[in-house]
Structures are given as C-alpha cells and as structure tokens.
Amino acid sequence: MAVSTLFAKFSPVKQRGIVSLVASAEQVVIAYQDDNEKTQLDAQAVTQSDPWTAATQLISRHGISKADVHLVLGHGLYQSLLIDDPGLSDEDKRAALPFQLKDFISDSLSDIVADGFSSPVANRFQAFVCHKLPLVQFSKALEKSQCRLTNVSLEDVALRQWTQLDKTEMVLSRDSHGVLQLAAFHLGRLCFQRQIRGVMLEGQMMPPSVVDDLALEVQRSLDYLRSQLKSAQVTGLVVSVHGIDDTELAFQLSSRLSVAVRPQQLFDTGAHHQHIAMAALSRDYSPDVNLFSDDLSPKAPLLTFEKMLLVWGATSLLVVLVAAYQQFSLVQAEKFFSLADSERQSAQSLSDELNEQMALHLPSVSLTNEVNEKKAAIDAKRRALAAVKQHDAALQQGHADTFRALASLSRRDISVSSISVSQQSLDLSGLAATPASVPAWLQTFNSQPPLADRVFEQMALSRDEKNRLNFNLVSKRESGESAK
C-alpha cells in the first residue's frame, strides 16, 4: 500500500490544476475548477488562527493536490507605498527595492519582500511590501499536498481585471472592512488609489445626499488625475461595491460625473473577495506585482528516502528488462542455431547422395582414349590452319620489305646478280671485291628486321674466267622445305 502511494505521488499528470486563494485578516476564500470544469468557491473565517492556517485547512478540506496556487493578499497583509522612482531595472528591483524603503518601514530588511512598478503619475514608483516568513512557511506547507505557490499578488492590483486594459479607468469597490476605495488603472497598471471616508452606503438605501457626497469625492479624484496624467485621461468608472445594487449606483453616479459609469460585469453574484478569487483563477493570470520568487521556495534535499526508493525501483525494473531481453535474445539465437543445424544436415545428406550417384557414373577407358584422340586431332588441325593462315598472310604481303632492306644495304664492294627468296629461304649470288666483303655485308643484315632472322648455312666463293670473285649464299631451310 505504501509503495503504491509512493508511485502515485510521482506519477505524471497531463496538466497541473490552478487554485486561487484570497487571504485577508478576516477570511480566506478559495476558488478552483472541479473535474467537470465547474468553478467551486469556499471561504473560511479567520478567528483564532492566522490566515495561513485557514488557507492550509481549505486546501486539505477540498483534497487539492498537484496544483499551482495563485495567492492574493487582502488589505491588512501588505503595505502600499508611493515613493520617488529609484530607476531600478527588473533584475535589480527585488534585491535593491527593500533598501529604498528602509526609511518608510519599521521591519528589518531581511524580514520583508518588496515589489512594485513605475507609476505614470508624477514620476513616482508604486511599491508594495509584506512579511517574508509567512510566505515561506505557507509555501512549505503546500508541498505536503504537492502544490506549488507560483505568485503572490495584491487586492489593489487584482482590481485591474474589472477595467479595459487598453484604457485609463477607475474602480470603486468596498473591501472586507467596509471601507470604500477608489483605484485608477492606466493601461492595466495601478496609478492611483485612495480610501473614501465619511460616505456610508448601507443596505439597498442610497439617499441622494450620500450619492452626492460620493460623486463629489470621485470627481475630486478625477480632477487630480487630469492634472497628473498628461498623456491620457480617465474615460470611465467601474462600480463594484458589495452589498449595493451596482447597476443602480452606477446609474445615479453617471448623472453626476463627467465620465461614463458602468457596473462590473464579470460576475453576477458573490462577495468582493470571491470575485477577486475567480478573477485570479485564470491560467494566464500574470499581475504586475509578484511578491513571491523561486529563491523563497524551500530547497528540496537532493537525496530523500522517496527518491532513493524511486531510483532503486527504476534500477530494478531496468535490470529485469535487460535480463528479459537477454533471455529472449538467447532463446531466439538457440532457435536460429537449431534451424541452421537442421539445414546443414539436410545439405550434407544431399551431398553424400550425389557423390554416391557420381561414383556410379564413371566413364569407360575406351571412351576416354577416344576423347583424347579426338582432342589431339583437333589440335593438329588447328596448327595446320594456323600455318595456312600464316602462309596466306605472307603471300598477301609479298617480299617487298626484303628487297627494300637489301637495297638499303647496298655496298660498293658487293654486287648482287641473283636473288632467290621465299617465306623461309633467301639465296643470294653475285660478285665481291674481296673475300672479306661478304661476311662484312652479312653483319649489316642485323640492322634490318626483314633480314635479321635469315640464317645462311652455306657460302661458296669462286673465280670465273675473268678472275672475278663470285659468291653464292644458301640460307638455312626448314626440314619440310629441305625434303622438297
């Protein structure tokens, strides 16, 4: 049971839920959407406990877990200060802003968190301050339900949801203390706020004198803003006063003011803090002020028992998967080996059978001799055909190259009178000046390719009746030609 709960704790979800909380000194209001995407509202009064205990009880009562929490602080849980613009960048604002407020607050700088923005009125800076420790403790308490505190905004800033964010408008509201408050927003950013004292709106009765006093206070604020806002003017007033008919009050004020007046139209029913809780329930809710940052979140220990158990479980699962894969691979390999061995045995049996059949079909000796004789006859005919082709080629070419070679080797001491030439023989006869002239002439035959291969086997020298030296050269012939 404990293991299943642990794995359920770490099981992934498609999308975290959104929960909005409005905490004030009197009560805590919660808003969230159930499984049917219907908005659920609940409130718990703050009597003997602090607002953070009441908020934790509401989270536990509704069984909320794995959700992002949007917290809105009500009046009394934060301070609003209007100071000279310190010119801080967004990166330095969270760390440096408390030092700019040290002359206006009595708390230690290490015990507070501050945020704010530049106001379009008279180069001023709107700052907000609250205590750090309650936020840190509440964030740590949310971790028990696997919830996460994502932003901490303020009641004054949340009222901008009632206005048109591309215009300059005012909001008339009443907080949990019953005090009427007037706030002005320029392009969705708070630039003016004040409490209207001395005007009592009770029940459904709105005496004309009370409405006149209220309209006078509103008109004074409008006149002040006209002198301070140079680039834009207030174009409307939104009425959202709990316990009063907003439509009727807006109608009464519209006849007394110089701007358009309308009732808030976001929500039909519910109290003031319930409206704020529903306005902060949007997933893309991003107020200008966020008093909570990641550095305030409690740091989770790097190694916990749950993480160790999860790692052990994952490692064991991985080992089991690897072992199962190895076993599966081994079984598949054994099947493949068995199939291959069966095929090998079949191929070996077929080879043995074919070898036995080949042994029964050996050729006879007479056939082998006959084949050899046929091959020898074919080789002889091929040689004869090659000789005929060579003879035909020689006949086609003639002996012109031989005569040209002899002509190129002419000498003054040799006179050729008779030439007998064939493909294999060359017989020469003629006159020589001296006996040494003939061998000297024959040595020059090596310089001519047609004569270089001629070999003479007989040379005869003789004197004729005129005492001239005759020579006769007979070339060496092939055996076949000699026989002829």
Short mmCIF file of C-alpha atoms in Angstrom, two decimals:
data_model
loop_
_atom_site.label_atom_id
_atom_site.label_comp_id
_atom_site.label_asym_id
_atom_site.label_seq_id
_atom_site.Cartn_x
_atom_site.Cartn_y
_atom_site.Cartn_z
CA MET A 1 0.00 0.00 0.00
CA ALA A 2 2.81 2.42 0.89
CA VAL A 3 4.70 1.60 -2.33
CA SER A 4 1.64 2.21 -4.49
CA THR A 5 1.03 5.52 -2.75
CA LEU A 6 4.63 6.50 -3.34
CA PHE A 7 4.48 5.73 -7.07
CA ALA A 8 1.15 7.55 -7.31
CA LYS A 9 2.90 10.54 -5.81
CA PHE A 10 5.46 10.61 -8.62
CA SER A 11 3.07 9.61 -11.40
CA PRO A 12 2.95 12.20 -14.22
CA VAL A 13 -0.14 14.28 -14.93
CA LYS A 14 -1.14 15.96 -18.13
CA GLN A 15 -1.60 19.41 -16.64
CA ARG A 16 -1.47 20.81 -13.15
CA GLY A 17 -4.60 22.36 -11.74
CA ILE A 18 -4.99 26.02 -10.79
CA VAL A 19 -6.19 27.19 -7.37
CA SER A 20 -6.65 30.80 -6.32
CA LEU A 21 -6.65 31.96 -2.70
CA VAL A 22 -7.61 35.39 -1.37
CA ALA A 23 -6.24 35.84 2.15
CA SER A 24 -7.30 38.72 4.38
CA ALA A 25 -7.32 39.36 8.11
CA GLU A 26 -10.99 38.27 8.33
CA GLN A 27 -11.35 35.33 5.97
CA VAL A 28 -9.72 33.18 3.29
CA VAL A 29 -11.54 32.47 0.02
CA ILE A 30 -10.63 29.59 -2.29
CA ALA A 31 -11.62 29.09 -5.92
CA TYR A 32 -10.86 26.16 -8.24
CA GLN A 33 -12.42 24.11 -11.02
CA ASP A 34 -13.61 20.56 -10.37
CA ASP A 35 -13.39 17.62 -12.77
CA ASN A 36 -16.45 18.94 -14.65
CA GLU A 37 -14.69 22.33 -15.12
CA LYS A 38 -17.20 23.98 -12.84
CA THR A 39 -15.87 26.74 -10.57
CA GLN A 40 -16.07 25.89 -6.88
CA LEU A 41 -15.95 28.59 -4.16
CA ASP A 42 -15.50 28.26 -0.43
CA ALA A 43 -14.48 30.53 2.43
CA GLN A 44 -13.25 30.10 5.97
CA ALA A 45 -13.29 32.78 8.61
CA VAL A 46 -10.09 33.70 10.41
CA THR A 47 -10.94 33.64 14.12
CA GLN A 48 -8.31 32.26 16.45
CA SER A 49 -5.88 31.15 13.72
CA ASP A 50 -3.88 33.16 11.23
CA PRO A 51 -4.88 33.38 7.53
CA TRP A 52 -2.18 30.90 6.52
CA THR A 53 -3.54 28.16 8.78
CA ALA A 54 -7.04 28.79 7.42
CA ALA A 55 -5.71 28.62 3.83
CA THR A 56 -3.94 25.32 4.55
CA GLN A 57 -7.14 23.92 6.06
CA LEU A 58 -9.12 24.90 2.97
CA ILE A 59 -6.59 23.15 0.72
CA SER A 60 -6.80 20.00 2.85
CA ARG A 61 -10.58 20.11 3.16
CA HIS A 62 -11.12 20.11 -0.60
CA GLY A 63 -8.48 17.43 -1.23
CA ILE A 64 -6.49 19.61 -3.60
CA SER A 65 -3.13 18.27 -4.75
CA LYS A 66 -0.67 18.80 -7.59
CA ALA A 67 -1.90 22.32 -8.28
CA ASP A 68 -0.38 25.75 -8.85
CA VAL A 69 -1.61 28.26 -6.27
CA HIS A 70 -2.29 31.92 -7.08
CA LEU A 71 -2.35 33.83 -3.79
CA VAL A 72 -3.92 37.30 -3.50
CA LEU A 73 -3.23 39.26 -0.30
CA GLY A 74 -6.05 41.38 1.04
CA HIS A 75 -5.84 44.72 2.82
CA GLY A 76 -4.02 44.46 6.12
CA LEU A 77 -1.49 41.84 4.98
CA TYR A 78 0.68 44.22 2.96
CA GLN A 79 1.71 47.85 2.77
CA SER A 80 1.38 50.15 -0.23
CA LEU A 81 3.94 52.95 -0.60
CA LEU A 82 4.37 55.68 -3.22
CA ILE A 83 8.00 56.80 -3.44
CA ASP A 84 10.28 58.59 -5.84
CA ASP A 85 11.20 56.42 -8.79
CA PRO A 86 14.60 54.83 -7.96
CA GLY A 87 15.18 53.83 -11.59
CA LEU A 88 15.83 50.16 -10.84
CA SER A 89 15.93 47.51 -13.56
CA ASP A 90 13.78 44.40 -13.33
CA GLU A 91 16.87 42.30 -12.46
CA ASP A 92 17.90 44.55 -9.54
CA LYS A 93 14.47 45.53 -8.30
CA ARG A 94 13.80 42.58 -5.99
CA ALA A 95 17.18 42.83 -4.24
CA ALA A 96 17.57 46.62 -4.15
CA LEU A 97 13.99 47.81 -3.58
CA PRO A 98 13.90 46.95 0.19
CA PHE A 99 16.85 49.28 0.73
CA GLN A 100 14.91 52.08 -0.98
CA LEU A 101 12.05 51.51 1.51
CA LYS A 102 14.06 51.28 4.73
CA ASP A 103 13.10 54.86 5.75
CA PHE A 104 9.37 54.11 5.35
CA ILE A 105 9.05 50.80 7.20
CA SER A 106 9.95 49.61 10.70
CA ASP A 107 10.67 45.96 9.86
CA SER A 108 14.10 44.54 9.21
CA LEU A 109 15.06 44.40 5.55
CA SER A 110 15.81 40.68 5.84
CA ASP A 111 12.22 40.02 7.02
CA ILE A 112 10.37 41.57 4.09
CA VAL A 113 9.86 41.12 0.37
CA ALA A 114 9.02 44.02 -1.91
CA ASP A 115 7.96 44.59 -5.48
CA GLY A 116 6.50 47.40 -7.50
CA PHE A 117 6.43 49.32 -10.74
CA SER A 118 6.83 52.82 -12.10
CA SER A 119 3.70 54.91 -11.88
CA PRO A 120 2.68 57.25 -14.74
CA VAL A 121 1.77 59.88 -12.14
CA ALA A 122 4.47 62.50 -11.36
CA ASN A 123 7.45 60.18 -11.94
CA ARG A 124 6.63 58.12 -8.88
CA PHE A 125 7.14 54.45 -8.00
CA GLN A 126 4.36 52.28 -6.59
CA ALA A 127 5.88 49.82 -4.08
CA PHE A 128 4.31 47.00 -2.08
CA VAL A 129 5.78 45.28 0.99
CA CYS A 130 4.84 42.19 3.02
CA HIS A 131 6.50 39.88 5.53
CA LYS A 132 8.64 37.09 4.10
CA LEU A 133 8.32 34.38 6.76
CA PRO A 134 4.57 33.67 6.34
CA LEU A 135 5.03 33.20 2.59
CA VAL A 136 7.94 30.81 3.08
CA GLN A 137 6.05 28.77 5.68
CA PHE A 138 2.89 28.65 3.58
CA SER A 139 4.87 27.55 0.52
CA LYS A 140 6.45 24.75 2.55
CA ALA A 141 3.02 23.68 3.88
CA LEU A 142 1.72 23.46 0.30
CA GLU A 143 4.42 20.95 -0.58
CA LYS A 144 2.70 18.36 1.63
CA SER A 145 -0.18 18.41 -0.88
CA GLN A 146 2.25 18.55 -3.83
CA CYS A 147 1.05 22.08 -4.54
CA ARG A 148 3.27 24.94 -5.62
CA LEU A 149 2.96 28.64 -4.82
CA THR A 150 3.54 30.38 -8.16
CA ASN A 151 2.70 34.04 -7.50
CA VAL A 152 1.56 36.35 -4.73
CA SER A 153 -0.37 39.38 -5.93
CA LEU A 154 -2.42 42.04 -4.13
CA GLU A 155 -6.04 43.01 -3.86
CA ASP A 156 -5.40 46.50 -5.21
CA VAL A 157 -3.60 45.16 -8.28
CA ALA A 158 -6.17 42.41 -8.95
CA LEU A 159 -8.88 45.03 -9.42
CA ARG A 160 -7.49 45.81 -12.86
CA GLN A 161 -9.45 42.78 -14.13
CA TRP A 162 -12.54 45.00 -13.85
CA THR A 163 -11.19 47.58 -16.33
CA GLN A 164 -10.38 47.69 -20.01
CA LEU A 165 -6.63 47.15 -20.20
CA ASP A 166 -6.16 49.47 -23.18
CA LYS A 167 -7.74 52.50 -21.47
CA THR A 168 -7.50 54.57 -18.29
CA GLU A 169 -10.37 53.76 -15.91
CA MET A 170 -11.23 53.88 -12.21
CA VAL A 171 -12.73 51.18 -9.97
CA LEU A 172 -14.97 51.94 -6.99
CA SER A 173 -15.01 48.97 -4.57
CA ARG A 174 -15.51 48.13 -0.90
CA ASP A 175 -13.10 45.87 0.97
CA SER A 176 -13.79 43.43 3.80
CA HIS A 177 -13.55 46.25 6.36
CA GLY A 178 -16.47 48.04 4.69
CA VAL A 179 -14.27 50.91 3.51
CA LEU A 180 -14.94 52.38 0.08
CA GLN A 181 -11.83 52.50 -2.06
CA LEU A 182 -11.13 54.22 -5.35
CA ALA A 183 -8.36 52.93 -7.65
CA ALA A 184 -7.27 54.15 -11.08
CA PHE A 185 -5.59 51.98 -13.71
CA HIS A 186 -3.69 53.29 -16.72
CA LEU A 187 -3.38 50.57 -19.40
CA GLY A 188 -3.98 47.95 -16.72
CA ARG A 189 -1.36 49.35 -14.29
CA LEU A 190 -2.33 50.83 -10.93
CA CYS A 191 -1.51 54.55 -10.86
CA PHE A 192 -3.74 55.93 -8.10
CA GLN A 193 -5.63 54.69 -5.04
CA ARG A 194 -7.36 56.26 -2.08
CA GLN A 195 -9.97 55.47 0.59
CA ILE A 196 -13.21 57.40 0.65
CA ARG A 197 -14.10 58.09 4.25
CA GLY A 198 -17.24 59.73 5.59
CA VAL A 199 -19.55 58.18 3.00
CA MET A 200 -21.72 55.41 4.40
CA LEU A 201 -23.57 53.13 1.98
CA GLU A 202 -25.67 50.66 3.93
CA GLY A 203 -28.27 48.20 2.69
CA GLN A 204 -30.10 48.99 -0.51
CA MET A 205 -30.83 52.59 0.50
CA MET A 206 -28.92 55.21 -1.46
CA PRO A 207 -30.06 58.64 -0.30
CA PRO A 208 -29.35 61.38 -2.85
CA SER A 209 -27.21 63.25 -0.33
CA VAL A 210 -24.97 60.22 0.17
CA VAL A 211 -24.69 59.70 -3.57
CA ASP A 212 -23.86 63.40 -3.96
CA ASP A 213 -21.06 63.14 -1.38
CA LEU A 214 -19.71 60.03 -3.11
CA ALA A 215 -19.84 61.67 -6.52
CA LEU A 216 -18.02 64.71 -5.11
CA GLU A 217 -15.16 62.55 -3.80
CA VAL A 218 -14.93 60.72 -7.09
CA GLN A 219 -14.92 63.98 -9.03
CA ARG A 220 -12.09 65.33 -6.87
CA SER A 221 -10.03 62.27 -7.73
CA LEU A 222 -10.84 62.72 -11.40
CA ASP A 223 -9.72 66.34 -11.28
CA TYR A 224 -6.47 65.35 -9.59
CA LEU A 225 -5.76 62.69 -12.20
CA ARG A 226 -6.46 65.13 -15.02
CA SER A 227 -3.70 67.35 -13.69
CA GLN A 228 -1.26 64.44 -13.25
CA LEU A 229 -1.90 62.33 -16.33
CA LYS A 230 -0.59 64.26 -19.28
CA SER A 231 -0.74 61.59 -21.97
CA ALA A 232 -4.17 60.12 -21.15
CA GLN A 233 -7.34 60.94 -19.28
CA VAL A 234 -9.77 58.81 -17.28
CA THR A 235 -12.53 57.60 -19.57
CA GLY A 236 -14.70 55.53 -17.24
CA LEU A 237 -15.64 54.39 -13.74
CA VAL A 238 -16.46 50.77 -12.81
CA VAL A 239 -18.69 50.26 -9.78
CA SER A 240 -18.20 47.05 -7.72
CA VAL A 241 -19.49 47.69 -4.21
CA HIS A 242 -20.52 44.63 -2.19
CA GLY A 243 -23.95 44.86 -0.61
CA ILE A 244 -25.13 47.58 -3.02
CA ASP A 245 -27.02 47.38 -6.30
CA ASP A 246 -24.09 48.19 -8.63
CA THR A 247 -26.41 48.92 -11.55
CA GLU A 248 -28.45 51.46 -9.62
CA LEU A 249 -25.42 53.12 -8.06
CA ALA A 250 -23.76 53.36 -11.47
CA PHE A 251 -26.89 54.98 -12.86
CA GLN A 252 -27.01 57.51 -10.02
CA LEU A 253 -23.32 58.40 -10.40
CA SER A 254 -23.42 58.69 -14.20
CA SER A 255 -25.74 61.70 -13.93
CA ARG A 256 -23.33 63.43 -11.53
CA LEU A 257 -19.91 62.67 -13.10
CA SER A 258 -18.20 63.72 -16.31
CA VAL A 259 -17.13 60.16 -17.26
CA ALA A 260 -19.00 57.04 -18.26
CA VAL A 261 -20.04 54.86 -15.31
CA ARG A 262 -20.85 51.15 -15.53
CA PRO A 263 -21.27 48.28 -13.05
CA GLN A 264 -18.76 45.43 -13.06
CA GLN A 265 -19.95 42.76 -15.44
CA LEU A 266 -17.54 39.87 -14.85
CA PHE A 267 -19.56 38.15 -12.10
CA ASP A 268 -23.25 38.15 -11.34
CA THR A 269 -23.17 37.02 -7.73
CA GLY A 270 -20.74 36.67 -4.88
CA ALA A 271 -18.86 38.84 -2.44
CA HIS A 272 -15.92 41.12 -3.20
CA HIS A 273 -13.21 38.62 -2.30
CA GLN A 274 -14.99 35.84 -4.17
CA HIS A 275 -14.88 37.98 -7.31
CA ILE A 276 -11.14 38.52 -6.85
CA ALA A 277 -10.57 34.79 -6.32
CA MET A 278 -12.39 33.95 -9.55
CA ALA A 279 -10.50 36.66 -11.43
CA ALA A 280 -7.18 35.19 -10.26
CA LEU A 281 -8.18 31.65 -11.29
CA SER A 282 -7.13 32.11 -14.91
CA ARG A 283 -4.12 30.03 -16.01
CA ASP A 284 -2.55 33.05 -17.74
CA TYR A 285 -3.10 35.30 -14.72
CA SER A 286 0.06 37.47 -14.56
CA PRO A 287 -0.22 40.51 -12.28
CA ASP A 288 2.26 43.36 -12.40
CA VAL A 289 3.33 42.55 -8.83
CA ASN A 290 4.59 39.17 -7.61
CA LEU A 291 5.92 39.16 -4.03
CA PHE A 292 6.98 35.53 -4.29
CA SER A 293 10.05 34.34 -6.17
CA ASP A 294 11.78 31.00 -6.63
CA ASP A 295 14.52 31.88 -4.18
CA LEU A 296 11.90 31.94 -1.40
CA SER A 297 10.82 28.38 -2.12
CA PRO A 298 12.23 25.87 0.35
CA LYS A 299 15.02 23.91 -1.23
CA ALA A 300 14.23 20.24 -1.50
CA PRO A 301 17.01 17.93 -0.29
CA LEU A 302 18.96 16.30 -3.05
CA LEU A 303 18.63 12.84 -1.55
CA THR A 304 15.49 11.65 0.22
CA PHE A 305 14.16 8.24 1.08
CA GLU A 306 11.44 8.57 -1.56
CA LYS A 307 13.99 9.46 -4.23
CA MET A 308 16.24 6.59 -3.18
CA LEU A 309 13.30 4.17 -3.30
CA LEU A 310 12.30 5.51 -6.69
CA VAL A 311 15.86 5.10 -8.03
CA TRP A 312 16.09 1.59 -6.62
CA GLY A 313 12.75 0.68 -8.18
CA ALA A 314 13.76 2.13 -11.54
CA THR A 315 17.13 0.35 -11.41
CA SER A 316 15.48 -2.96 -10.52
CA LEU A 317 12.97 -2.53 -13.34
CA LEU A 318 15.80 -1.77 -15.76
CA VAL A 319 17.75 -4.85 -14.64
CA VAL A 320 14.65 -7.02 -15.06
CA LEU A 321 14.02 -5.60 -18.54
CA VAL A 322 17.65 -6.16 -19.58
CA ALA A 323 17.60 -9.72 -18.23
CA ALA A 324 14.32 -10.42 -20.03
CA TYR A 325 15.74 -9.04 -23.26
CA GLN A 326 18.89 -11.12 -22.92
CA GLN A 327 16.83 -14.25 -22.24
CA PHE A 328 14.61 -13.52 -25.22
CA SER A 329 17.69 -12.98 -27.43
CA LEU A 330 19.20 -16.27 -26.18
CA VAL A 331 16.02 -18.21 -26.97
CA GLN A 332 15.85 -16.69 -30.45
CA ALA A 333 19.54 -17.50 -31.06
CA GLU A 334 19.00 -21.12 -29.99
CA LYS A 335 16.05 -21.43 -32.36
CA PHE A 336 18.09 -19.96 -35.19
CA PHE A 337 21.03 -22.27 -34.45
CA SER A 338 18.75 -25.30 -34.35
CA LEU A 339 17.21 -24.37 -37.69
CA ALA A 340 20.64 -23.76 -39.27
CA ASP A 341 21.95 -27.10 -37.97
CA SER A 342 18.92 -28.88 -39.41
CA GLU A 343 19.53 -27.26 -42.80
CA ARG A 344 23.22 -28.21 -42.65
CA GLN A 345 22.37 -31.86 -42.00
CA SER A 346 19.91 -31.87 -44.90
CA ALA A 347 22.53 -30.36 -47.23
CA GLN A 348 25.15 -32.91 -46.09
CA SER A 349 22.77 -35.80 -46.76
CA LEU A 350 22.03 -34.47 -50.25
CA SER A 351 25.77 -34.06 -50.96
CA ASP A 352 26.53 -37.62 -49.88
CA GLU A 353 23.73 -38.92 -52.09
CA LEU A 354 25.00 -37.01 -55.12
CA ASN A 355 28.58 -38.24 -54.55
CA GLU A 356 27.32 -41.83 -54.49
CA GLN A 357 25.44 -41.27 -57.77
CA MET A 358 28.56 -39.73 -59.36
CA ALA A 359 30.65 -42.74 -58.32
CA LEU A 360 28.20 -45.00 -60.22
CA HIS A 361 28.63 -42.99 -63.45
CA LEU A 362 32.45 -43.15 -64.07
CA PRO A 363 33.40 -43.05 -67.85
CA SER A 364 35.00 -46.19 -69.50
CA VAL A 365 38.69 -46.36 -70.60
CA SER A 366 37.85 -46.73 -74.30
CA LEU A 367 35.70 -43.63 -74.25
CA THR A 368 38.46 -41.68 -72.50
CA ASN A 369 41.04 -42.79 -75.12
CA GLU A 370 38.70 -41.90 -77.94
CA VAL A 371 38.13 -38.45 -76.49
CA ASN A 372 41.89 -37.90 -76.14
CA GLU A 373 42.47 -38.92 -79.78
CA LYS A 374 39.74 -36.56 -80.92
CA LYS A 375 41.36 -33.72 -78.93
CA ALA A 376 44.79 -34.47 -80.49
CA ALA A 377 43.29 -34.46 -83.99
CA ILE A 378 41.58 -31.18 -83.31
CA ASP A 379 44.85 -29.65 -82.06
CA ALA A 380 46.69 -30.81 -85.21
CA LYS A 381 44.06 -29.33 -87.45
CA ARG A 382 44.26 -26.06 -85.51
CA ARG A 383 48.04 -25.93 -86.05
CA ALA A 384 47.62 -26.66 -89.75
CA LEU A 385 45.05 -23.91 -90.07
CA ALA A 386 47.41 -21.51 -88.28
CA ALA A 387 50.25 -22.42 -90.72
CA VAL A 388 47.96 -21.92 -93.70
CA LYS A 389 46.86 -18.55 -92.34
CA GLN A 390 50.49 -17.56 -91.84
CA HIS A 391 51.41 -18.68 -95.36
CA ASP A 392 48.43 -16.82 -96.83
CA ALA A 393 49.42 -13.71 -94.94
CA ALA A 394 52.97 -13.95 -96.24
CA LEU A 395 51.74 -14.42 -99.79
CA GLN A 396 49.48 -11.42 -99.48
CA GLN A 397 52.26 -9.29 -98.09
CA GLY A 398 54.95 -10.39 -100.64
CA HIS A 399 58.72 -9.84 -100.30
CA ALA A 400 58.83 -6.11 -100.91
CA ASP A 401 60.23 -5.43 -97.47
CA THR A 402 63.05 -7.93 -98.06
CA PHE A 403 64.07 -6.26 -101.33
CA ARG A 404 63.88 -2.80 -99.74
CA ALA A 405 66.12 -4.00 -96.92
CA LEU A 406 68.68 -5.41 -99.41
CA ALA A 407 68.59 -2.18 -101.38
CA SER A 408 69.27 -0.14 -98.26
CA LEU A 409 72.35 -2.29 -97.55
CA SER A 410 73.97 -1.82 -100.96
CA ARG A 411 77.77 -1.66 -100.89
CA ARG A 412 80.45 -0.74 -103.42
CA ASP A 413 82.34 -3.97 -102.80
CA ILE A 414 79.26 -6.23 -103.30
CA SER A 415 77.30 -6.69 -106.47
CA VAL A 416 74.24 -8.98 -106.29
CA SER A 417 73.38 -10.68 -109.52
CA SER A 418 70.83 -13.30 -108.39
CA ILE A 419 68.19 -13.38 -105.61
CA SER A 420 66.02 -16.36 -104.78
CA VAL A 421 63.53 -15.63 -101.96
CA SER A 422 60.68 -17.48 -100.28
CA GLN A 423 58.95 -17.33 -96.95
CA GLN A 424 61.59 -19.46 -95.25
CA SER A 425 64.66 -19.10 -97.55
CA LEU A 426 66.81 -16.47 -99.19
CA ASP A 427 69.58 -17.42 -101.68
CA LEU A 428 71.97 -14.77 -102.93
CA SER A 429 74.71 -14.81 -105.54
CA GLY A 430 76.92 -12.13 -107.09
CA LEU A 431 80.39 -10.58 -107.25
CA ALA A 432 82.54 -9.47 -104.34
CA ALA A 433 85.61 -7.26 -104.31
CA THR A 434 87.38 -9.33 -101.66
CA PRO A 435 86.58 -12.49 -99.68
CA ALA A 436 86.12 -10.41 -96.52
CA SER A 437 83.49 -8.24 -98.16
CA VAL A 438 80.82 -10.97 -97.99
CA PRO A 439 80.97 -11.58 -94.19
CA ALA A 440 81.09 -7.80 -93.59
CA TRP A 441 78.00 -7.40 -95.71
CA LEU A 442 76.14 -10.19 -93.86
CA GLN A 443 76.81 -8.49 -90.48
CA THR A 444 74.85 -5.48 -91.67
CA PHE A 445 71.73 -7.70 -92.04
CA ASN A 446 71.09 -7.38 -88.28
CA SER A 447 70.13 -3.73 -88.73
CA GLN A 448 67.17 -4.65 -90.96
CA PRO A 449 64.26 -6.61 -89.40
CA PRO A 450 63.33 -8.47 -92.65
CA LEU A 451 66.93 -9.77 -92.89
CA ALA A 452 67.83 -10.15 -89.21
CA ASP A 453 66.20 -13.58 -88.91
CA ARG A 454 67.81 -15.00 -92.09
CA VAL A 455 70.41 -17.66 -91.35
CA PHE A 456 72.83 -18.85 -94.13
CA GLU A 457 74.21 -22.33 -93.85
CA GLN A 458 76.39 -22.34 -96.99
CA MET A 459 78.67 -19.76 -98.56
CA ALA A 460 80.74 -20.51 -101.67
CA LEU A 461 83.47 -18.32 -103.22
CA SER A 462 84.97 -18.94 -106.69
CA ARG A 463 86.82 -17.21 -109.53
CA ASP A 464 85.40 -17.02 -113.01
CA GLU A 465 87.35 -16.95 -116.31
CA LYS A 466 87.81 -13.21 -115.90
CA ASN A 467 89.33 -13.72 -112.48
CA ARG A 468 86.30 -12.11 -110.75
CA LEU A 469 85.34 -13.31 -107.25
CA ASN A 470 81.90 -14.92 -107.27
CA PHE A 471 79.95 -15.71 -104.07
CA ASN A 472 76.93 -17.89 -103.50
CA LEU A 473 74.87 -17.80 -100.22
CA VAL A 474 72.37 -20.52 -99.44
CA SER A 475 70.02 -19.89 -96.45
CA LYS A 476 69.07 -22.48 -93.91
CA ARG A 477 65.79 -24.20 -94.70
CA GLU A 478 63.13 -25.95 -92.57
CA SER A 479 63.12 -29.70 -92.54
CA GLY A 480 59.92 -29.90 -94.59
CA GLU A 481 61.22 -27.49 -97.16
CA SER A 482 64.60 -29.32 -97.37
CA ALA A 483 62.77 -32.53 -98.10
CA LYS A 484 61.06 -30.91 -101.01
#
